[in-house]
Amino acid sequence: MDTCRTPANTSKCSGNTMECFMVLSTQAQKISIGILCGLFGTMCVFENSLVLYLIFSSPGIRKKPSYLFIGSLALADILASIIFVCSFVNFHVFNEAGFSKEVFLLQLGGVNTSFSASLSSLLLTALDRYISISRPSEYKLLMTRRRAWTALGVLWVTCATIACLPLLGWNCCVLDSSCSELFPFVDDNYLSGWLCFVVVLLGCIIYAYAHVLWRARQHVAYMEKHQAQVGKQNTRMRMDVMLAKTLAMVLAVLVFCWSPVLALMTYSVFARLSDRLRKVFAFCSILCLLNSMVNPVIYALRSKELFSSLRRVFSRFRRQLGAAEESPEAESNHKSSVIE
């Protein structure tokens, strides 16, 4: 087992071993964590998979850069849910500590990549809405599908590179530096840098959305003033306002779910955490799954295009089900059952 410099508060451990970070002490806590992870993780994978299917099965939707970014967000949430649930439950509930330092850092890199990609996808969506509302006449020239795919490629490569730095050598075992109190083998300086990266992303998203919502409010006032005018421009304005409000709700849920985790991470860099706070951190991590589970619900309720696509899928499924029931074999079986 790899050992590194011991955190100052690990009074119950003799070294920075994996067992030092298994903070769930009672069976009730482990069962609660297991049930929540299983429920939220399953719902998250199902809902986000449905969002991806609705986007890429509809030619009209998948051609729009806005929905490519939303698809990237859904994909990131799926990956985060699978990797997070498997590694988190395996570690905290089943107390599996037999894997190596490299395997643990690879799992942690997967979770960090997915979350960073999720946040970055929100940033691209915010910038997309910013261009759409601030420069509507040039939007189609500025935001093409090719540029959208290029931005997504750069996004995922950047997030994966940053998340894999501990695996590539920036960890407290290789550097013999101070280790984090929340994550085994993670260097405190790396955690500080990753937190700064996340804060910068959040700041850019908030700034972009503040401008988008301000312009959306202007559009609402304009439409109320010119209710008699009906045309393509008014329709486009209503779509921009609706999508801006939808993405603002997504951002609000993101901040609510991730604020406790980020706050405890930041606190751990500057101060020592008690065992109780480390246990609170483990439970607050479940909010990340809740965020990934709520996002698709917001899309379904707020996006008319996705909702219409969902209705078409259900209608097609019902027609196929009805056709199967009305087939000759089904009719023969029905008649035989009646005779019996």
Coordinates of C-alpha atoms in Angstrom, one line a residue:
M1 CA 0.0 0.0 0.0
D2 CA 1.3 3.5 -0.9
T3 CA 1.9 5.8 2.0
C4 CA 2.6 9.5 1.9
R5 CA 2.9 12.4 4.4
T6 CA 0.3 12.1 7.1
P7 CA -2.3 14.8 7.4
A8 CA -2.3 16.6 10.7
N9 CA -5.7 15.6 11.9
T10 CA -5.6 11.8 11.3
S11 CA -5.4 10.9 14.9
K12 CA -7.0 7.5 14.3
C13 CA -4.6 6.5 11.5
S14 CA -0.9 5.8 11.5
G15 CA -0.3 7.0 8.0
N16 CA -2.0 8.4 4.9
T17 CA -3.5 5.0 4.0
M18 CA -6.8 4.5 2.3
E19 CA -8.5 3.5 5.6
C20 CA -7.9 7.0 7.0
F21 CA -10.5 8.4 4.5
M22 CA -13.3 5.9 5.2
V23 CA -15.3 8.2 7.4
L24 CA -18.6 6.3 7.6
S25 CA -18.6 4.6 10.9
T26 CA -22.1 3.1 11.3
Q27 CA -24.0 0.6 9.2
A28 CA -27.0 3.0 8.9
Q29 CA -24.8 5.6 7.3
K30 CA -23.4 3.1 4.8
I31 CA -26.9 1.9 3.9
S32 CA -28.2 5.4 3.5
I33 CA -25.3 6.3 1.2
G34 CA -25.7 3.1 -0.8
I35 CA -29.5 3.7 -1.3
L36 CA -29.1 7.4 -2.3
C37 CA -26.2 6.6 -4.7
G38 CA -28.1 3.7 -6.3
L39 CA -31.3 5.7 -6.7
F40 CA -29.8 9.0 -7.9
G41 CA -27.3 7.3 -10.1
T42 CA -29.8 5.1 -11.8
M43 CA -32.2 8.0 -12.4
C44 CA -29.4 10.2 -13.6
V45 CA -28.1 7.7 -16.2
F46 CA -31.7 7.0 -17.5
E47 CA -32.7 10.6 -17.7
N48 CA -29.5 11.9 -19.4
S49 CA -29.5 8.9 -21.8
L50 CA -33.0 9.9 -22.8
V51 CA -31.9 13.5 -23.3
L52 CA -29.0 12.3 -25.6
Y53 CA -31.4 10.1 -27.5
L54 CA -33.9 12.9 -28.0
I55 CA -31.2 15.3 -29.2
F56 CA -29.4 13.0 -31.7
S57 CA -32.5 11.2 -33.0
S58 CA -34.0 14.4 -34.2
P59 CA -32.2 16.0 -37.2
G60 CA -33.7 19.4 -36.5
I61 CA -32.4 19.5 -32.9
R62 CA -29.0 18.0 -33.3
K63 CA -28.0 20.6 -35.9
K64 CA -28.3 23.4 -33.4
P65 CA -25.1 24.2 -31.4
S66 CA -27.2 25.0 -28.3
Y67 CA -28.3 21.4 -28.1
L68 CA -24.8 20.0 -28.9
F69 CA -23.6 21.8 -25.8
I70 CA -26.6 20.4 -23.8
G71 CA -25.8 16.9 -25.2
S72 CA -22.2 17.4 -23.9
L73 CA -23.6 18.3 -20.5
A74 CA -25.8 15.2 -20.5
L75 CA -22.9 13.0 -21.5
A76 CA -20.7 14.4 -18.8
D77 CA -23.4 13.8 -16.2
I78 CA -23.8 10.2 -17.3
L79 CA -20.0 9.5 -17.0
A80 CA -19.8 11.3 -13.7
S81 CA -22.7 9.3 -12.3
I82 CA -21.3 5.9 -13.3
I83 CA -17.8 6.6 -12.2
F84 CA -18.8 8.4 -9.0
V85 CA -21.3 5.8 -7.8
C86 CA -19.1 2.8 -8.5
S87 CA -16.0 4.3 -6.9
F88 CA -17.8 6.1 -4.0
V89 CA -19.9 3.1 -3.0
N90 CA -17.0 0.7 -3.4
F91 CA -14.8 2.9 -1.2
H92 CA -17.2 4.2 1.5
V93 CA -19.8 1.4 1.8
F94 CA -17.8 -1.8 1.0
N95 CA -14.5 -0.3 2.3
E96 CA -12.5 -1.7 -0.6
A97 CA -9.0 -0.4 -0.2
G98 CA -7.0 -3.0 -2.1
F99 CA -6.6 -1.1 -5.3
S100 CA -3.4 0.8 -6.0
K101 CA -2.7 4.5 -5.9
E102 CA -2.8 4.7 -9.7
V103 CA -6.2 3.1 -9.9
F104 CA -7.7 5.5 -7.2
L105 CA -6.2 8.5 -9.0
L106 CA -7.6 7.2 -12.3
Q107 CA -11.1 7.0 -10.8
L108 CA -10.7 10.5 -9.2
G109 CA -9.5 11.8 -12.6
G110 CA -12.6 10.4 -14.3
V111 CA -14.9 12.1 -11.8
N112 CA -13.0 15.4 -12.1
T113 CA -13.0 15.2 -15.9
S114 CA -16.8 14.6 -16.0
F115 CA -17.6 17.4 -13.6
S116 CA -15.2 19.9 -15.2
A117 CA -16.7 19.0 -18.6
S118 CA -20.2 19.5 -17.2
L119 CA -19.4 22.9 -15.9
S120 CA -17.5 23.8 -19.1
S121 CA -20.5 22.7 -21.2
L122 CA -22.6 25.1 -19.2
L123 CA -20.1 27.8 -19.9
L124 CA -20.2 27.1 -23.7
T125 CA -24.0 27.1 -23.5
A126 CA -24.0 30.5 -21.7
L127 CA -21.6 31.9 -24.3
D128 CA -23.9 30.5 -27.1
R129 CA -26.9 32.3 -25.5
Y130 CA -24.8 35.5 -25.0
I131 CA -24.0 35.6 -28.8
S132 CA -27.5 34.7 -29.7
I133 CA -29.1 37.5 -27.8
S134 CA -26.3 40.2 -28.1
R135 CA -25.7 39.7 -31.9
P136 CA -28.7 37.9 -33.3
S137 CA -28.1 38.9 -36.9
E138 CA -24.6 37.4 -36.9
Y139 CA -25.4 34.3 -34.7
K140 CA -25.5 31.7 -37.5
L141 CA -22.2 33.0 -39.0
L142 CA -20.4 33.1 -35.6
M143 CA -21.8 29.9 -34.1
T144 CA -21.5 27.1 -36.7
R145 CA -21.7 23.4 -36.1
R146 CA -18.0 23.0 -37.0
R147 CA -17.0 25.6 -34.4
A148 CA -19.3 24.0 -31.8
W149 CA -17.7 20.6 -32.3
T150 CA -14.2 22.1 -32.2
A151 CA -15.0 23.9 -28.9
L152 CA -16.4 20.7 -27.4
G153 CA -13.2 18.8 -28.5
V154 CA -11.0 21.4 -26.9
L155 CA -13.2 21.4 -23.8
W156 CA -13.0 17.7 -23.1
V157 CA -9.2 17.4 -23.9
T158 CA -8.5 20.4 -21.5
C159 CA -10.7 19.0 -18.7
A160 CA -9.2 15.5 -19.0
T161 CA -5.6 16.9 -19.0
I162 CA -6.2 18.9 -15.8
A163 CA -8.0 16.1 -14.1
C164 CA -5.2 13.6 -14.9
L165 CA -2.4 15.7 -13.5
P166 CA -2.3 13.8 -10.2
L167 CA -2.0 10.5 -12.0
L168 CA 0.8 11.9 -14.2
G169 CA 2.9 12.9 -11.1
W170 CA 1.3 15.9 -9.4
N171 CA 0.5 14.0 -6.2
C172 CA 1.8 14.2 -2.6
C173 CA 3.5 10.8 -2.9
V174 CA 5.7 11.7 -5.8
L175 CA 6.4 15.3 -4.6
D176 CA 6.5 14.3 -0.8
S177 CA 4.3 17.3 -0.1
S178 CA 1.3 18.0 2.1
C179 CA -1.7 15.7 1.3
S180 CA -5.3 16.7 1.2
E181 CA -7.5 15.6 4.1
L182 CA -10.4 14.8 1.8
F183 CA -8.8 12.8 -1.0
P184 CA -6.0 10.2 -0.7
F185 CA -2.7 10.9 -2.5
V186 CA -4.0 14.4 -3.7
D187 CA -1.6 17.3 -3.2
D188 CA -3.0 20.3 -1.5
N189 CA -1.5 22.7 -4.1
Y190 CA -3.2 20.7 -6.9
L191 CA -6.6 20.9 -5.0
S192 CA -6.1 24.7 -4.7
G193 CA -5.4 25.0 -8.4
W194 CA -8.4 22.9 -9.4
L195 CA -10.7 24.9 -7.1
C196 CA -9.4 28.1 -8.7
F197 CA -10.2 26.6 -12.1
V198 CA -13.7 25.8 -11.0
V199 CA -14.2 29.3 -9.5
V200 CA -13.1 30.9 -12.7
L201 CA -15.5 28.8 -14.7
L202 CA -18.4 29.7 -12.3
G203 CA -17.5 33.4 -12.5
C204 CA -17.5 33.4 -16.3
I205 CA -20.9 31.5 -16.4
I206 CA -22.5 33.9 -13.9
Y207 CA -21.2 36.9 -15.9
A208 CA -22.5 35.6 -19.2
Y209 CA -25.9 34.7 -17.7
A210 CA -26.2 38.0 -16.0
H211 CA -25.9 39.7 -19.4
V212 CA -28.2 37.1 -21.1
L213 CA -30.9 37.6 -18.5
W214 CA -30.6 41.4 -18.7
R215 CA -31.1 41.2 -22.4
A216 CA -33.9 38.7 -22.0
R217 CA -35.6 41.2 -19.7
Q218 CA -35.3 43.9 -22.3
H219 CA -36.9 41.5 -24.8
V220 CA -39.8 40.8 -22.5
A221 CA -40.4 44.5 -22.1
Y222 CA -40.2 44.9 -25.9
M223 CA -42.7 42.1 -26.5
E224 CA -45.1 43.5 -23.9
K225 CA -44.9 46.8 -25.6
H226 CA -45.5 45.4 -29.1
Q227 CA -48.0 42.6 -28.4
A228 CA -49.8 43.3 -31.7
Q229 CA -46.7 42.5 -33.7
V230 CA -46.4 38.9 -34.7
G231 CA -43.4 37.7 -36.7
K232 CA -40.3 35.7 -36.9
Q233 CA -38.3 38.1 -34.8
N234 CA -40.7 38.0 -31.9
T235 CA -40.7 34.2 -32.1
R236 CA -36.9 34.1 -32.0
M237 CA -37.0 36.5 -29.0
R238 CA -39.4 34.2 -27.1
M239 CA -37.2 31.2 -27.8
D240 CA -34.1 33.1 -26.5
V241 CA -36.0 34.2 -23.4
M242 CA -37.3 30.7 -22.7
L243 CA -33.9 29.1 -23.2
A244 CA -32.1 31.8 -21.1
K245 CA -34.5 31.1 -18.2
T246 CA -34.1 27.4 -18.5
L247 CA -30.3 27.6 -18.4
A248 CA -30.5 30.1 -15.4
M249 CA -32.5 27.4 -13.6
V250 CA -29.8 24.8 -14.5
L251 CA -27.1 27.2 -13.1
A252 CA -29.1 27.8 -9.9
V253 CA -29.4 24.1 -9.3
L254 CA -25.7 23.6 -10.0
V255 CA -24.6 26.3 -7.5
F256 CA -27.0 24.9 -4.9
C257 CA -25.8 21.4 -5.2
W258 CA -22.1 22.0 -5.5
S259 CA -21.6 25.0 -3.1
P260 CA -21.4 22.8 0.1
V261 CA -18.8 20.5 -1.5
L262 CA -16.7 23.3 -2.9
A263 CA -16.9 25.2 0.4
L264 CA -15.6 22.3 2.4
M265 CA -12.8 21.7 -0.2
T266 CA -11.8 25.3 0.1
Y267 CA -11.9 25.1 3.9
S268 CA -9.8 22.0 3.9
V269 CA -7.0 23.9 2.1
F270 CA -6.7 26.6 4.8
A271 CA -7.8 24.7 7.9
R272 CA -8.0 21.3 9.5
L273 CA -11.2 19.3 9.2
S274 CA -12.7 17.3 12.0
D275 CA -14.0 13.8 11.5
R276 CA -17.5 15.2 11.6
L277 CA -16.9 17.6 8.8
R278 CA -15.3 14.9 6.7
K279 CA -18.4 12.8 7.2
V280 CA -20.6 15.8 6.2
F281 CA -18.5 16.1 3.0
A282 CA -19.2 12.5 2.2
F283 CA -22.9 13.1 2.4
C284 CA -22.8 16.5 0.6
S285 CA -21.1 14.7 -2.3
I286 CA -24.5 13.0 -3.0
L287 CA -25.8 16.4 -4.0
C288 CA -23.7 16.2 -7.1
L289 CA -25.7 13.3 -8.2
L290 CA -28.9 15.2 -7.4
N291 CA -27.7 18.0 -9.7
S292 CA -27.1 15.6 -12.6
M293 CA -30.5 14.0 -12.0
V294 CA -32.4 17.3 -12.0
N295 CA -30.9 18.8 -15.1
P296 CA -32.8 16.6 -17.6
V297 CA -36.1 17.2 -15.8
I298 CA -35.5 21.0 -16.3
Y299 CA -34.9 20.4 -20.0
A300 CA -38.0 18.3 -20.4
L301 CA -40.2 20.9 -18.7
R302 CA -38.7 24.0 -20.2
S303 CA -37.6 23.1 -23.7
K304 CA -40.5 22.9 -26.1
E305 CA -38.4 21.2 -28.8
L306 CA -37.2 18.5 -26.4
F307 CA -40.6 18.1 -25.0
S308 CA -42.1 17.8 -28.4
S309 CA -39.5 15.2 -29.4
L310 CA -40.3 13.3 -26.2
R311 CA -44.0 13.3 -27.1
R312 CA -43.2 12.0 -30.6
V313 CA -41.1 9.2 -29.1
F314 CA -43.9 8.1 -26.8
S315 CA -46.5 8.4 -29.6
R316 CA -44.3 6.2 -31.9
F317 CA -43.9 3.7 -29.1
R318 CA -47.6 3.5 -28.4
R319 CA -48.3 3.0 -32.2
Q320 CA -45.8 0.2 -32.3
L321 CA -47.3 -1.3 -29.2
G322 CA -50.8 -1.0 -30.7
A323 CA -49.6 -2.6 -34.0
A324 CA -48.1 -5.5 -32.1
E325 CA -51.4 -6.1 -30.2
E326 CA -53.4 -6.0 -33.5
S327 CA -51.2 -8.4 -35.3
P328 CA -52.8 -11.7 -36.5
E329 CA -50.9 -13.8 -33.9
A330 CA -52.1 -11.5 -31.2
E331 CA -55.6 -11.6 -32.5
S332 CA -55.5 -15.4 -32.8
N333 CA -54.3 -15.7 -29.2
H334 CA -57.0 -13.3 -28.1
K335 CA -59.7 -15.4 -29.8
S336 CA -58.4 -18.6 -28.4
S337 CA -58.4 -17.1 -24.9
V338 CA -62.0 -16.0 -25.4
I339 CA -63.1 -19.5 -26.5
E340 CA -61.4 -21.0 -23.5

